[in-house]
Amino acid sequence: MQRWPVVLFLAWVCFLFFAGIGLFMSGFLLTRIELASSSSCSDPLVPPPWERQSLPPGSCWAPQRFSKAVLVIIDALHFEFARFDPAKASPLPYENKLGVLHQLATSQPRHARLYRFRADPPTATMQRIKGLTTGSLPTFIDVGSNFASYAIQEDNLLAQLVQNGRRVVFMGDDTWEGLFPKKFFRSYFFPSFNVKDLHTVDDGILQHLYPTVDSGEWDVLIAHFLGVDHCGHKHGPDHPEMAKKLTQMNEMLRSLVDHLGNDTLLLVAGDHGMTETGDHGGDSEKEVNAALFVYSRTPLFGSSPPEEPETIPQVNLVPTVALLLGVPIPYSNIGEVMAELFAGDGDAVSAALQQLSVYHINAKQVDRFLQSYSLVAQDLPAEQLQHLQELFSSAVEEHTQLLAQVRGTTVPPELEPRLGSLISRFQRYLREARAVCTQSWARFHPLRMVGGCVLIASSCLLCYMASELAASSQSFCRSCLLYPLFWGPVGAALLWLVHVFTQEGLDLLLVSSWAAAASQLGFFWHWWGQHLKRARLTGSQPPLASGGLRQRLRAWLGLAFPMGILFFRCGAMFSDSFVVAEARVAPFLLASLVMLLVGKLHWDGRLTVPEGPKQQLLGLSSYRREIWYLLCLVAMFLVCVRLSSFFHQCREEIPQCRPSVFLSPLASLRNTRAKNFFYLLCVALLAGLVYAVQSWLRHYGNLNSSDPLVLFVRWGFPLVVLCIACYWAVASSADDSLGKLQELVQVAVVVFPRAVYGLASVGLLLLLCNPVTVFAKDTRESAESIVTPYLGVPGSEVDFLHVIPQIYKRMQESQRSRLERGSCRATVAAYGLGSVYSAALVIALTLLAFLLMLLHSERLSFAFLLLFVEAFVLLHIHTCARGLAGDAELFSVPWYAVISWLLAASQFFYSTGHQPIFPAIHWNAAFVGFHLDHSTNLLPAVLVGANTFASHILFAVGCPLLLLWPFVCEMSNSQRRKPKKESRDELQEVEERMMEMRLRESPEKFSTALLRLGLKYLFVLGAQLLSCVCAAMILRRHLMVWKVFAPKFLFESLGFVVSSICLLLGISLVMRVDCAVSTWFSQLRLR
């Protein structure tokens, strides 16, 4: 049997997919690391002594210019919506509607000004709110200490205001409630999900806005209007409804200005723009071009506004507002202060001094952040950081020298030109620092996205081609593996040489992608050469004719219905509604596939027996007996699918959904009787699973020996159940214990899970060391008997219960030769040999299930029991369908079985309480068996990953059962059908009952079957992944890209990685069993 070539070939295919995923992620996902540090008034960034003396009470870092501020966010306020052009006689519906802004800017030029407010992609509302409050560049993945919610953990403007005693009042979009929990002095949240609702949020704000402003019980007021954004999504910007909504905003602002005091700063901002269709989320010019309007009753600006409004990045608002209100700038800010707002009423020199002061504070804060960030992350280029440090050091040094020559606020005339030069140097530093961060964090890389997509698509094509080609060549993987292994390193070496000559940094991800692409080209080149060679040998005969046109068409028609369901699921990934509702769609597709299988068997006439003359005369047809068994299996399967829907988690996009009560831990139950009932039921289910597994192993004779693994299954499994039950008991009552008992409970909560980890690890090690669960028994028999002692009355309970003698064919030939010679000889009965491969997989799956159930809440043990029952039923449906179809090729697993297996994995991803969104991740799994004392992130990541992808792990490891199960079920079928025969015929019957030992009759076919199964599994996984990748790439400007498509792509990618690794482990375990079985036979020959 080819063991290593098969594993290496599958590992190489997995590497191709991994390289494609990594390449696409590097171009699509915008990532950075969040820092936990925060700014405070005591930081060493305070102004110089001569300035600090002038700080009024309550000010931090710089003098407070305003005691109050009103921030009005008009969602999706494009700059063209705010611009007013009197020359336009026939404006579009979105033009010239905000006339109050133009009126204030022209009548009071030193009090009001309009800016182009440039947003950084992604232009989704949540990411923009993060940018407007942290001063940094939020990306899809902000790696911080808490992913359990969307709450902003990074230092932000609202946290600084609250920390410094300011009262923040909010009204509007309820997105802020999740981002800033418990940060508001008073709040009025309104639902924001229904984009067809144009008025609920806006009318709710208007109801509270003016009374709140007049009350004076606030320091900062934030009002987030959504009507303009929703109108864009529903109608587009060029629609009369947009004109009505903008007119409403204009009247609101006109009235609001009349209610403001002299000490209040008004900011009117759009968080992003919108396209011609009203969408946003990407990085197009229309999406990033928003508007900002600044107004105050007291003079703000020292000069007249420019003819064309200035463009400022959105992150510049954070340091500006922070210093104007006298609070520290948030720690991670990379924005630049809007210096013109700090000019004041003095002369040009005093204004320059004040601007220089705030620039100096701003630069020191950005330099501190860059130094801290560079210590924990490597995504900022070291050369550019060094250049920025040099710019900052030289500017600070000149600033120190300049201040040494300044007396109070009097600047000698010869120093005045140096003020402007120094301000320009600080500006240059801040802008280059932001450019470096923008280049690293907030830019799509289309070429890498396309390259990753092409690499994944070509890997899917390779899987399909290789699964078909492997059937025609027994040594396929060995012959085709040499070319990829050669061309891959060659491609990587060529790329390395290019980087050496160009003296550029070497990107490991790019090298891996080049190696993957080169190895793929090597494979396809070899295949094309072999194809041409075969074509020359067969002459001019067309390929279809050589294989039989009818036979190929029948094969393609057989693929139509399973592939149709697969491609339907893949195509539906482009719909955000499908992704949101996939928890209900995946079980429907799985049930549809099984029902279509039964229908196809009926249409092919496989469910009826051949009609005799009498039946033909009466027009009747009789069904086979097996049809009732199949229908019972299908009914049981549908019941499992239905019951699994009771364990679903909810998404916020479905407000009427209610999460399953089974997702909450037992500790959340206040009713003691209910808690005890569910606890006993969960323990009973766990014990029932162990009993079922042990019964199955005992039935097939795999629990007869005294090997360590068998002893562990007998006694270790109940001990694991006991530890899990004890853990559930103490965890569910941890909050009720008092005093010293509380300390014991805290210890027990850690000890029992670690005991389960230890026992499961011991079991897996025993499985790897000696996975053969076979009991061999030597006997003396007469010449007329066969190779087993199964004749007559059973001599022992073991004979009575476990008589399944499965002997290898060579041993049978030896016995036959001795039988023909008529001599007495020693024979061997091997109990459990016919299910030795499946037994190892069942034991491994049970151990993994123990670990995974431990990481979930107690009542999800119901879901895991359903998972095992449904998988068991699916395997029997697959076996029964193959028997009814008369499929003689048992070494090939049909496509419908692989697709249904993977659909079941997707179904139970949702049925174990998960959703492809970050808030639905079960973060508490990271601390099962641990207090909050993880020294590294690796272990909690593994625990959370195992919890999230539990169904992927179990179904991938159990995938080889699709190949093995028809062989396991062979014995019972043949035993029911065949009567007792003579001795020689009886010997032939035993040969037919070889079960999984038939796999060893053709070791090359066995290895090829495992290879084809693995390739088919990877193809289906890859097709689903490819659809998510294409959806994320094509719809990257869609409204829901960062809320729906990007999380779905990320979960699908991680699920692919977990599934492919576990698939390799499952196939490797089968090969490890095969190696151990070979060793067992070798030892048997020496007896």
CSV table of N, CA and C in Angstrom, one decimal, residues 1 3 696-697 700 702 709 767 771-774 808 832-845 891 957-965 967-968 994-1003 1006-1007 1010 1066-1081:
chain,number,residue,atom,x,y,z
A,1,MET,N,0.8,-1.2,0.0
A,1,MET,CA,0.0,0.0,0.0
A,1,MET,C,0.9,1.3,0.0
A,3,ARG,N,1.5,4.5,1.3
A,3,ARG,CA,1.1,5.3,2.4
A,3,ARG,C,1.6,6.7,2.3
A,696,TRP,N,-21.1,-1.1,20.0
A,696,TRP,CA,-20.7,-1.3,18.6
A,696,TRP,C,-19.4,-2.0,18.5
A,697,LEU,N,-18.4,-1.6,19.3
A,697,LEU,CA,-17.1,-2.3,19.3
A,697,LEU,C,-17.2,-3.7,19.7
A,700,TYR,N,-18.7,-6.1,17.0
A,700,TYR,CA,-17.8,-6.5,15.9
A,700,TYR,C,-16.5,-7.1,16.5
A,702,ASN,N,-14.2,-6.0,18.7
A,702,ASN,CA,-13.0,-5.2,19.0
A,702,ASN,C,-12.8,-4.9,20.4
A,709,LEU,N,-5.1,-0.2,24.6
A,709,LEU,CA,-6.2,0.6,24.0
A,709,LEU,C,-7.6,0.0,24.4
A,767,LEU,N,-3.9,5.0,21.0
A,767,LEU,CA,-4.4,4.7,19.7
A,767,LEU,C,-3.3,4.8,18.6
A,771,PRO,N,-3.0,0.7,17.3
A,771,PRO,CA,-4.4,0.9,17.0
A,771,PRO,C,-5.2,-0.3,16.7
A,772,VAL,N,-4.5,-1.5,16.7
A,772,VAL,CA,-5.1,-2.8,16.3
A,772,VAL,C,-5.9,-3.3,17.5
A,773,THR,N,-7.2,-3.4,17.4
A,773,THR,CA,-8.1,-3.9,18.4
A,773,THR,C,-8.6,-5.3,18.0
A,774,VAL,N,-7.6,-6.2,17.8
A,774,VAL,CA,-7.9,-7.6,17.3
A,774,VAL,C,-7.5,-8.6,18.4
A,808,TYR,N,-7.1,-13.1,6.9
A,808,TYR,CA,-6.4,-12.6,5.7
A,808,TYR,C,-6.4,-13.7,4.6
A,832,GLY,N,-12.6,-9.2,15.5
A,832,GLY,CA,-12.5,-7.7,15.2
A,832,GLY,C,-11.6,-7.3,14.1
A,833,LEU,N,-11.1,-8.3,13.3
A,833,LEU,CA,-10.2,-8.0,12.2
A,833,LEU,C,-11.0,-7.3,11.1
A,834,GLY,N,-12.2,-7.7,10.9
A,834,GLY,CA,-13.0,-7.2,9.8
A,834,GLY,C,-13.4,-5.7,10.0
A,835,SER,N,-13.3,-5.2,11.2
A,835,SER,CA,-13.7,-3.8,11.4
A,835,SER,C,-12.5,-3.0,12.1
A,836,VAL,N,-11.3,-3.5,11.9
A,836,VAL,CA,-10.2,-2.9,12.6
A,836,VAL,C,-10.0,-1.4,12.2
A,837,TYR,N,-10.2,-1.1,11.0
A,837,TYR,CA,-10.0,0.3,10.6
A,837,TYR,C,-11.1,1.2,11.1
A,838,SER,N,-12.3,0.8,11.0
A,838,SER,CA,-13.4,1.6,11.5
A,838,SER,C,-13.4,1.7,13.0
A,839,ALA,N,-13.0,0.7,13.7
A,839,ALA,CA,-12.9,0.7,15.2
A,839,ALA,C,-11.9,1.8,15.6
A,840,ALA,N,-10.8,1.9,15.0
A,840,ALA,CA,-9.8,3.0,15.4
A,840,ALA,C,-10.4,4.3,15.1
A,841,LEU,N,-11.1,4.5,14.0
A,841,LEU,CA,-11.7,5.8,13.8
A,841,LEU,C,-12.8,6.1,14.8
A,842,VAL,N,-13.6,5.2,15.1
A,842,VAL,CA,-14.7,5.4,16.1
A,842,VAL,C,-14.2,5.7,17.4
A,843,ILE,N,-13.1,5.1,17.8
A,843,ILE,CA,-12.5,5.4,19.1
A,843,ILE,C,-11.9,6.8,19.1
A,844,ALA,N,-11.2,7.2,18.0
A,844,ALA,CA,-10.7,8.5,17.9
A,844,ALA,C,-11.8,9.6,17.9
A,845,LEU,N,-12.9,9.3,17.2
A,845,LEU,CA,-14.0,10.3,17.2
A,845,LEU,C,-14.6,10.4,18.5
A,891,PHE,N,-14.6,0.4,-4.0
A,891,PHE,CA,-13.4,1.2,-3.7
A,891,PHE,C,-13.5,2.7,-4.1
A,957,VAL,N,-12.3,14.1,10.4
A,957,VAL,CA,-11.6,12.9,10.9
A,957,VAL,C,-12.4,11.6,10.5
A,958,GLY,N,-13.7,11.7,10.5
A,958,GLY,CA,-14.5,10.5,10.2
A,958,GLY,C,-14.8,10.3,8.8
A,959,CYS,N,-14.2,11.2,7.9
A,959,CYS,CA,-14.5,11.0,6.4
A,959,CYS,C,-14.1,9.7,5.9
A,960,PRO,N,-13.0,9.0,6.3
A,960,PRO,CA,-12.7,7.7,5.7
A,960,PRO,C,-13.8,6.6,6.0
A,961,LEU,N,-14.7,6.9,7.0
A,961,LEU,CA,-15.8,5.9,7.2
A,961,LEU,C,-16.6,5.8,6.0
A,962,LEU,N,-16.7,6.8,5.1
A,962,LEU,CA,-17.5,6.7,3.9
A,962,LEU,C,-17.0,5.6,3.0
A,963,LEU,N,-15.7,5.4,3.0
A,963,LEU,CA,-15.1,4.3,2.3
A,963,LEU,C,-15.2,3.0,3.0
A,964,LEU,N,-15.0,3.0,4.3
A,964,LEU,CA,-14.9,1.8,5.1
A,964,LEU,C,-16.3,1.2,5.4
A,965,TRP,N,-17.3,2.0,5.6
A,965,TRP,CA,-18.6,1.5,6.1
A,965,TRP,C,-19.3,0.4,5.2
A,967,PHE,N,-17.9,-1.9,3.6
A,967,PHE,CA,-17.2,-3.1,3.9
A,967,PHE,C,-17.5,-3.7,5.3
A,968,VAL,N,-17.7,-2.8,6.2
A,968,VAL,CA,-18.1,-3.2,7.6
A,968,VAL,C,-19.5,-3.9,7.5
A,994,MET,N,-15.1,-11.1,4.2
A,994,MET,CA,-13.8,-10.6,4.7
A,994,MET,C,-13.9,-9.1,5.2
A,995,MET,N,-15.0,-8.4,4.9
A,995,MET,CA,-15.3,-7.1,5.4
A,995,MET,C,-14.1,-6.2,5.1
A,996,GLU,N,-13.6,-5.5,6.0
A,996,GLU,CA,-12.5,-4.5,5.7
A,996,GLU,C,-11.2,-5.2,5.2
A,997,MET,N,-11.1,-6.5,5.4
A,997,MET,CA,-9.9,-7.2,4.9
A,997,MET,C,-9.9,-7.3,3.4
A,998,ARG,N,-11.0,-7.0,2.8
A,998,ARG,CA,-11.0,-6.9,1.3
A,998,ARG,C,-10.1,-5.8,0.8
A,999,LEU,N,-10.0,-4.7,1.7
A,999,LEU,CA,-9.2,-3.6,1.3
A,999,LEU,C,-7.7,-4.0,1.2
A,1000,ARG,N,-7.3,-5.0,2.0
A,1000,ARG,CA,-5.9,-5.5,1.9
A,1000,ARG,C,-5.7,-6.5,0.8
A,1001,GLU,N,-6.8,-7.0,0.2
A,1001,GLU,CA,-6.6,-7.8,-1.0
A,1001,GLU,C,-6.0,-7.0,-2.1
A,1002,SER,N,-6.3,-5.7,-2.2
A,1002,SER,CA,-5.8,-4.8,-3.3
A,1002,SER,C,-5.3,-3.6,-2.6
A,1003,PRO,N,-4.1,-3.7,-2.1
A,1003,PRO,CA,-3.5,-2.5,-1.4
A,1003,PRO,C,-3.4,-1.3,-2.2
A,1006,PHE,N,-6.7,0.3,-2.4
A,1006,PHE,CA,-7.0,0.9,-1.1
A,1006,PHE,C,-6.4,2.3,-1.0
A,1007,SER,N,-5.1,2.4,-1.3
A,1007,SER,CA,-4.5,3.7,-1.3
A,1007,SER,C,-5.1,4.7,-2.3
A,1010,LEU,N,-8.4,5.9,-0.9
A,1010,LEU,CA,-8.2,7.0,0.1
A,1010,LEU,C,-7.8,8.3,-0.5
A,1066,GLY,N,-7.2,12.0,9.8
A,1066,GLY,CA,-8.1,10.8,9.7
A,1066,GLY,C,-7.5,9.8,8.7
A,1067,ILE,N,-7.1,10.2,7.5
A,1067,ILE,CA,-6.5,9.3,6.5
A,1067,ILE,C,-5.2,8.8,7.1
A,1068,SER,N,-4.4,9.6,7.7
A,1068,SER,CA,-3.1,9.1,8.3
A,1068,SER,C,-3.4,8.0,9.4
A,1069,LEU,N,-4.5,8.2,10.2
A,1069,LEU,CA,-4.8,7.2,11.2
A,1069,LEU,C,-5.2,5.9,10.5
A,1070,VAL,N,-5.9,5.9,9.4
A,1070,VAL,CA,-6.2,4.7,8.7
A,1070,VAL,C,-5.0,4.0,8.2
A,1071,MET,N,-4.0,4.8,7.7
A,1071,MET,CA,-2.8,4.2,7.2
A,1071,MET,C,-1.9,3.7,8.4
A,1072,ARG,N,-2.0,4.4,9.5
A,1072,ARG,CA,-1.3,3.9,10.7
A,1072,ARG,C,-1.9,2.5,11.1
A,1073,VAL,N,-3.2,2.4,11.0
A,1073,VAL,CA,-3.8,1.1,11.3
A,1073,VAL,C,-3.4,0.0,10.3
A,1074,ASP,N,-3.3,0.4,9.1
A,1074,ASP,CA,-2.9,-0.5,8.0
A,1074,ASP,C,-1.5,-1.0,8.3
A,1075,CYS,N,-0.6,-0.1,8.7
A,1075,CYS,CA,0.7,-0.5,9.0
A,1075,CYS,C,0.8,-1.4,10.2
A,1076,ALA,N,0.0,-1.1,11.2
A,1076,ALA,CA,-0.1,-2.0,12.4
A,1076,ALA,C,-0.7,-3.4,12.1
A,1077,VAL,N,-1.7,-3.4,11.2
A,1077,VAL,CA,-2.2,-4.7,10.8
A,1077,VAL,C,-1.2,-5.5,10.0
A,1078,SER,N,-0.4,-4.9,9.2
A,1078,SER,CA,0.7,-5.6,8.5
A,1078,SER,C,1.7,-6.2,9.5
A,1079,THR,N,2.0,-5.4,10.5
A,1079,THR,CA,2.9,-5.9,11.6
A,1079,THR,C,2.2,-7.1,12.3
A,1080,TRP,N,0.9,-7.0,12.6
A,1080,TRP,CA,0.2,-8.1,13.3
A,1080,TRP,C,0.2,-9.4,12.5
A,1081,PHE,N,0.0,-9.3,11.2
A,1081,PHE,CA,0.1,-10.5,10.3
A,1081,PHE,C,1.5,-11.1,10.3
